[in-house]
Tab-separated table of C-alpha atoms in Angstrom:
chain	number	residue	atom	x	y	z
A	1498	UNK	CA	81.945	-35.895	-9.506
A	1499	UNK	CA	82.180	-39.714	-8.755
A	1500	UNK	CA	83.903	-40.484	-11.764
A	1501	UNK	CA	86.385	-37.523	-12.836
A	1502	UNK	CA	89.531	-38.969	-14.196
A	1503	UNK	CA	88.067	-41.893	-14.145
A	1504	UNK	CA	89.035	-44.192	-17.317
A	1505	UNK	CA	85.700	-46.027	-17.389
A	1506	UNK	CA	83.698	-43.672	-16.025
A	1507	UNK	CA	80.261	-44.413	-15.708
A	1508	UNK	CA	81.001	-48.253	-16.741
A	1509	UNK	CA	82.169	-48.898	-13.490
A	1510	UNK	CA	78.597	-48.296	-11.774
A	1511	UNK	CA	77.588	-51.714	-14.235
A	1512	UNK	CA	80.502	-53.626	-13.251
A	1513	UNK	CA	79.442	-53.947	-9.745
A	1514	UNK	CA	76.208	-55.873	-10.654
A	1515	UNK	CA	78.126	-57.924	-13.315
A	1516	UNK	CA	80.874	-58.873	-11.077
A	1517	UNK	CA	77.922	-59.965	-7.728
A	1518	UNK	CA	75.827	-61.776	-10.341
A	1519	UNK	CA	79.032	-63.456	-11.590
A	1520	UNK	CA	80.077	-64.471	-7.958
A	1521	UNK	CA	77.091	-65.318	-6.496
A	1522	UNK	CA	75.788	-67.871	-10.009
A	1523	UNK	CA	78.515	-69.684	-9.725
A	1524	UNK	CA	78.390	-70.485	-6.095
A	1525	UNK	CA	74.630	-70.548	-6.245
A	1526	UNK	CA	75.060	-73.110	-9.318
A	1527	UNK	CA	77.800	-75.211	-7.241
A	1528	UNK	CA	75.252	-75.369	-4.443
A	1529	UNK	CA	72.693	-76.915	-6.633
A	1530	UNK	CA	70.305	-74.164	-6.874
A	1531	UNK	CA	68.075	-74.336	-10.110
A	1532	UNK	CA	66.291	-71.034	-9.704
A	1533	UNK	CA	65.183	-70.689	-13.617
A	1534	UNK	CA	66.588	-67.457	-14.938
A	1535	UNK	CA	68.703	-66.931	-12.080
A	1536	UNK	CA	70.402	-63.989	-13.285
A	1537	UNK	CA	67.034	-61.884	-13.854
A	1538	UNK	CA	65.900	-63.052	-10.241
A	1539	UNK	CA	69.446	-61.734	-8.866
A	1540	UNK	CA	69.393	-58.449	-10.639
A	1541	UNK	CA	66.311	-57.263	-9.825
A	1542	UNK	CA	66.880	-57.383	-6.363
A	1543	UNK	CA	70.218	-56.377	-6.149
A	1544	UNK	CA	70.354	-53.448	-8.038
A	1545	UNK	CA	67.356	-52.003	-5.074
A	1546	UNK	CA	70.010	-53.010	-2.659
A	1547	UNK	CA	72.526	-51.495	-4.265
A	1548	UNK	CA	70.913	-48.008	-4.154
A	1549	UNK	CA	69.984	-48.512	-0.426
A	1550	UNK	CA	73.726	-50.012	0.856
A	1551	UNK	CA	75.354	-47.444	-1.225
A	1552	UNK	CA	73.712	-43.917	-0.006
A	1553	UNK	CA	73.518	-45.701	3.930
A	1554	UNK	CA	77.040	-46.399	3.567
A	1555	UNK	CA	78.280	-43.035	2.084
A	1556	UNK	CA	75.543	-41.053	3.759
A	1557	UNK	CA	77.791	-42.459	7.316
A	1558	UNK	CA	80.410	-40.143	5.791
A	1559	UNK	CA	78.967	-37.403	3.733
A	1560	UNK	CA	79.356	-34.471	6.700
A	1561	UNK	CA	82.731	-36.110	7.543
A	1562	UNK	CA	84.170	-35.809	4.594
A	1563	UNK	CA	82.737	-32.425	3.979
A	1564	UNK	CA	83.895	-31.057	7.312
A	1565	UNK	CA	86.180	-28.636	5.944
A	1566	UNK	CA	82.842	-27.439	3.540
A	1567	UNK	CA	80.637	-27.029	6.532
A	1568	UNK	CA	83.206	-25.254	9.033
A	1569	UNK	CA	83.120	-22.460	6.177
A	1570	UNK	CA	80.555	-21.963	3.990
A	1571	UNK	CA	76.868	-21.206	4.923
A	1572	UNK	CA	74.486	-23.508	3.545
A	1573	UNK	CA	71.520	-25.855	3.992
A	1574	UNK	CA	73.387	-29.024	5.068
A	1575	UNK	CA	70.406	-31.115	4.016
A	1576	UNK	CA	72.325	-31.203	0.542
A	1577	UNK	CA	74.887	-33.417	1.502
A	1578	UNK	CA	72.879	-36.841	2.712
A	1579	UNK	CA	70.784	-35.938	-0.544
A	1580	UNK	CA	73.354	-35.658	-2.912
A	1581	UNK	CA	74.431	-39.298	-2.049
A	1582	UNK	CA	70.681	-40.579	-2.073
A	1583	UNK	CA	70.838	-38.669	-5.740
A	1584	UNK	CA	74.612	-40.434	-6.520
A	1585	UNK	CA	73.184	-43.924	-5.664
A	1586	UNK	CA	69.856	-43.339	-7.863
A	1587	UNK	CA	72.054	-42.356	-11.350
A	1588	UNK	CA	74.202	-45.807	-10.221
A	1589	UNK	CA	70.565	-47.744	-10.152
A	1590	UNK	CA	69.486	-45.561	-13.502
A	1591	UNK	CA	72.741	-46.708	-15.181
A	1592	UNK	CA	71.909	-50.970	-13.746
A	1593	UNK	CA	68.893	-50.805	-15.016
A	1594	UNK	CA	69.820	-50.804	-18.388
A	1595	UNK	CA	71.667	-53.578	-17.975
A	1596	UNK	CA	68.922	-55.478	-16.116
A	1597	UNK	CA	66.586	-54.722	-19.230
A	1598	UNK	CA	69.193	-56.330	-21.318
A	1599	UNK	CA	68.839	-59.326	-18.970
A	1600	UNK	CA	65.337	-59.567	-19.171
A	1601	UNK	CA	64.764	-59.216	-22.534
A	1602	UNK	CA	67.778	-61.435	-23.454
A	1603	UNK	CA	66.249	-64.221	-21.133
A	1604	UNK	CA	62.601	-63.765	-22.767
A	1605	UNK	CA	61.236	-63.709	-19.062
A	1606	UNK	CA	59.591	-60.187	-19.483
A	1607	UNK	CA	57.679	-58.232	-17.529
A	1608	UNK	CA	54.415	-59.514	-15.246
A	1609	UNK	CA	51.763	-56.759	-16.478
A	1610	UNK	CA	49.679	-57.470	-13.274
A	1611	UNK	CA	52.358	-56.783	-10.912
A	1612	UNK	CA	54.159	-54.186	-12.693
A	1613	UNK	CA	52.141	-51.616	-10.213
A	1614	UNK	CA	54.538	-53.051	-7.605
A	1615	UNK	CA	57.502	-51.984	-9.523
A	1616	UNK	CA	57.033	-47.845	-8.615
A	1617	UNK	CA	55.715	-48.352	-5.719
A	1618	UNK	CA	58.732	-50.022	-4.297
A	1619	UNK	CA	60.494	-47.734	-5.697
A	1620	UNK	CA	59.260	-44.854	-4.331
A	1621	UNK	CA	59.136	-46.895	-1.030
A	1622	UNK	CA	62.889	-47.934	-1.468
A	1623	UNK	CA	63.931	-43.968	-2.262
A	1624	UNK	CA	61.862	-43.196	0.435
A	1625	UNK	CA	63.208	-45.638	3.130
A	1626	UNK	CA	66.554	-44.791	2.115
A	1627	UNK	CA	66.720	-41.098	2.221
A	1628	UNK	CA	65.382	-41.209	5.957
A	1629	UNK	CA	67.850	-43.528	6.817
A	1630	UNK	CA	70.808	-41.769	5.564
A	1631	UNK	CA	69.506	-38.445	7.124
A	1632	UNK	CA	69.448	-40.161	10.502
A	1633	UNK	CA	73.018	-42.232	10.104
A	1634	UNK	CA	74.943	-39.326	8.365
A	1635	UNK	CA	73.907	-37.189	11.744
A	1636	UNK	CA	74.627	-39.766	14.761
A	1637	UNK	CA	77.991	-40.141	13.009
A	1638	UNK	CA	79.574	-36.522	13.365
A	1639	UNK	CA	78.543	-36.929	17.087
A	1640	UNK	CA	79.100	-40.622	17.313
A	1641	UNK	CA	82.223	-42.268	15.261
A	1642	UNK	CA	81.286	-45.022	15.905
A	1643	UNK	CA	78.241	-45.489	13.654
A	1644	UNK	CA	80.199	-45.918	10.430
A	1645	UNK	CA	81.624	-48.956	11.683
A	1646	UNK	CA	78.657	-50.021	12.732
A	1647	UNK	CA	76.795	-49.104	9.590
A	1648	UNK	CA	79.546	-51.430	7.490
A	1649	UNK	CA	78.624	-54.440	10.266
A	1650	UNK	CA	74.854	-53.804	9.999
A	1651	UNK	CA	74.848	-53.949	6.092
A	1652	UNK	CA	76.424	-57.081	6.225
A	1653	UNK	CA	74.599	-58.710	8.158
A	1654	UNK	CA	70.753	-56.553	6.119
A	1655	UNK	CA	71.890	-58.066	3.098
A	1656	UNK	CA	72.132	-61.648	4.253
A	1657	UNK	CA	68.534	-61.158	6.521
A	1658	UNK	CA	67.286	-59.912	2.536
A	1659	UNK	CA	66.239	-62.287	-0.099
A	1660	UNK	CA	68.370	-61.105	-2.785
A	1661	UNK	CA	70.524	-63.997	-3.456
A	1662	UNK	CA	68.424	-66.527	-2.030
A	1663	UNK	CA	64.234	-67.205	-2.355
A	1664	UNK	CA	61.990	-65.558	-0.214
A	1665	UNK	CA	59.452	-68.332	-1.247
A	1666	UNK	CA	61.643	-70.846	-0.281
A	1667	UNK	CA	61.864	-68.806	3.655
A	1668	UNK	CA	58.204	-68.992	3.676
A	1669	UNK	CA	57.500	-72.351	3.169
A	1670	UNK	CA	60.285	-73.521	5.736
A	1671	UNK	CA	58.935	-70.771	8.422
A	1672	UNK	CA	55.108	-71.961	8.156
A	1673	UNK	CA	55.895	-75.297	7.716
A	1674	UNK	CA	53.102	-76.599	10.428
A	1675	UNK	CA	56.035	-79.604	11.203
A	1676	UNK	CA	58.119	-77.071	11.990
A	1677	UNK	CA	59.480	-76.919	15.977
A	1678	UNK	CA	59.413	-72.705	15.620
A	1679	UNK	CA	56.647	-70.795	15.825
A	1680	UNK	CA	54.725	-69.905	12.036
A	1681	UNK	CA	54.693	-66.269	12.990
A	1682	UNK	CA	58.727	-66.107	12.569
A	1683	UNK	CA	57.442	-65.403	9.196
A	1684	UNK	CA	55.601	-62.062	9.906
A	1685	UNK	CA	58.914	-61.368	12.253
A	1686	UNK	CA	60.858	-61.708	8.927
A	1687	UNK	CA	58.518	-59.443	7.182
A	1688	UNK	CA	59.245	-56.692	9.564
A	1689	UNK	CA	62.076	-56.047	7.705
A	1690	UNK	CA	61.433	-53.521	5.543
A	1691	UNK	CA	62.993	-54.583	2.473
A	1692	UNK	CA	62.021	-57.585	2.242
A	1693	UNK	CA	58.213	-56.353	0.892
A	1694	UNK	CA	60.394	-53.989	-1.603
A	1695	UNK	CA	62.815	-56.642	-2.695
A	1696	UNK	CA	60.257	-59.070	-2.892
A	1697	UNK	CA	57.906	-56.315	-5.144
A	1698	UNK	CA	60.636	-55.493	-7.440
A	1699	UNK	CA	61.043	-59.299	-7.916
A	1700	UNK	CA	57.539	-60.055	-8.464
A	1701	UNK	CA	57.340	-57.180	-11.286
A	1702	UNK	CA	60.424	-57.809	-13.150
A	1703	UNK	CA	60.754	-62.186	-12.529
A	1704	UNK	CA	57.257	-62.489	-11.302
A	1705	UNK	CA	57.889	-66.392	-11.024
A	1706	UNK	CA	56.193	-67.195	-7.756
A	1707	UNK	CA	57.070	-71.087	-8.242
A	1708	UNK	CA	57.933	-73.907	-10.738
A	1709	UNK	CA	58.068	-77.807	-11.029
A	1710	UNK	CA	62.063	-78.704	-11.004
A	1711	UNK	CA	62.623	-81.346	-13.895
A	1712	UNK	CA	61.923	-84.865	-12.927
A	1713	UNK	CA	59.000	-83.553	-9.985
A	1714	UNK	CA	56.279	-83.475	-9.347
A	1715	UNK	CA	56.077	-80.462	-6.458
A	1716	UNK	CA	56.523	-77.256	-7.018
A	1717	UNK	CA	59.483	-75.217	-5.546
A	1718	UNK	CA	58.891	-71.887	-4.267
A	1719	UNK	CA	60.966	-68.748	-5.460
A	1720	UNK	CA	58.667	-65.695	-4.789
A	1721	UNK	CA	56.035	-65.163	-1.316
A	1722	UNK	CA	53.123	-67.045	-2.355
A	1723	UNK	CA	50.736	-64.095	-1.899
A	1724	UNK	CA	48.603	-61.897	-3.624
A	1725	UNK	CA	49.465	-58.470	-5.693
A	1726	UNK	CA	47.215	-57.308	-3.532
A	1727	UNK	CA	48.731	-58.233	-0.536
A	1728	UNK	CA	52.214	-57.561	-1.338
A	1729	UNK	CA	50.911	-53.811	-2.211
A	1730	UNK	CA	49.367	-53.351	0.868
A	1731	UNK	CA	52.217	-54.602	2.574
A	1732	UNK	CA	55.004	-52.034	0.642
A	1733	UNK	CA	52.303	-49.248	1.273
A	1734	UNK	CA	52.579	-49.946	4.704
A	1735	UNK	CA	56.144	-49.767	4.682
A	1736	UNK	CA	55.897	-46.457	2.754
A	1737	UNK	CA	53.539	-44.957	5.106
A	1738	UNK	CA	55.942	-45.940	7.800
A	1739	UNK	CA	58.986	-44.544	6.123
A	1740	UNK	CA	57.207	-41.301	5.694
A	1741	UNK	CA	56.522	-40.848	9.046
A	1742	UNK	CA	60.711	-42.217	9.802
A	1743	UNK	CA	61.421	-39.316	6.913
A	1744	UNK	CA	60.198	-36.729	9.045
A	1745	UNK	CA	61.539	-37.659	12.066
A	1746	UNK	CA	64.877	-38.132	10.906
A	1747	UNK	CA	64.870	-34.667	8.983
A	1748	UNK	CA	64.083	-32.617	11.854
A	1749	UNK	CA	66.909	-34.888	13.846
A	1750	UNK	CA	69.504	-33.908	11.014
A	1751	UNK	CA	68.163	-30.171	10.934
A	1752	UNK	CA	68.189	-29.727	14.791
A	1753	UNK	CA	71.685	-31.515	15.036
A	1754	UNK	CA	73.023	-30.056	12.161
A	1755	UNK	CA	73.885	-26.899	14.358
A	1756	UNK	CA	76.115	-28.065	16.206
A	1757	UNK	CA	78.193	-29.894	12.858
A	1758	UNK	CA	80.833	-27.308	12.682
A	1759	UNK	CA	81.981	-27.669	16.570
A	1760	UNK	CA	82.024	-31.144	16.609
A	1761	UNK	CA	83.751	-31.638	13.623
């Protein structure tokens, strides 16, 4: 279990979130961002990141740091990238709680007509996730190399994510028409796929797509301004994709999965 002999237990799968929100208002603060309810806009798009970094980056290692498990006993080896996608989703279980507690302490609440985007980037987040973790946690018992990559590439993911930052704020500055680059860097920057998810859990749990800074007269944007609709559409898309990336990388893990005990 992740937290035998642990003192806190559980309580440490909160801290994280505490201790990034922490961080990352104070520099955000220092920097003169006035995102209202910062902490609520934060949360509810790092706790989705949270589940995806932390099954990619254990599922690197899970038939590793089984080997000795999978050299000797017979069983379906599918279990082991699962059993960190399931680890990761009783971490973002346990930060949700927490994020209610933000959300109803900050009297934001919930956005009734977006809270359809809520599961459904959820179950495109699990989704995504899962296939991705099958596929890393089988290049790396061939190829060492991909959990050092993997720590690299989530790095640099989270940063290309608007988690900490507005996504609102990256769409108005990549389809500014006075702009020397090209408008369609924003549908580049949609090709990531969590930026739809991120930017669907935000719009169902902040839902703030823009607001009038005191003293202004413009509006600032936080959120993509685009439809429900739209935004639906666009996470469906993603799911449909990650499906079809699901199956792929299952029958990859299955067919390479063979060959685990040798090269381990």
């Amino acid at each position: 279990m992740k937290y035998t002999a642990s003192v806190l237990g559980a309580v440490w799968s909160t801290l994280n979130p505490i201790v990034f929100l922490a961080v990352f208002t104070f520099v955000v603060k220092v920097m003169g961002n006035s995102t209202p309810n910062y902490p609520v806009f934060l949360l509810s798009g790092l706790l989705a990141w949270n589940l995806f970094a932390a099954a990619v980056g254990a599922g690197a290692r899970c038939v590793i740091d089984n080997g000795n498990l999978v050299k000797k006993v017979a069983f379906p080896r599918e279990i082991l990238p699962l059993s960190v996608v399931g680890v990761a989703l009783v971490d973002f279980a346990l930060q949700s709680v927490m994020l209610l507690i933000f959300v109803i302490a900050s009297g934001s609440g919930f956005h009734v007509n977006a809270l359809v985007l809520y599961p459904l980037s959820f179950v495109a987040l699990v989704v995504f996730t899962t296939a991705l973790t099958f596929w890393v946690s089988a290049l790396n018992v061939r190829y060492r190399d991909v959990q050092h990559l993997i720590g690299l590439a989530l790095l640099v993911w989270f940063w290309m994510t608007p988690i900490v930052y507005p996504a609102g704020t990256v769409q108005a500055k990549l389809t500014d028409p006075n702009a020397p680059w090209s408008p369609h860097l924003w549908q580049v920057y949609l090709l990531n796929p969590l930026t739809p998810i991120i930017s669907g859990f935000q719009r169902a749990i902040y839902g703030m797509v823009s607001y009038i800074p005191s003293g202004q007269t413009a509006s600032t944007p936080v959120l993509p301004d685009v439809s429900v609709a739209w935004l639906a559409a666009t996470i469906g898309t993603v799911l449909v994709a990650s499906l079809v990336f699901l199956l792929y990388t299952w029958r990859l893990f299955f067919r390479m999965s063979g060959d685990f005990a040798e090269e381990l």
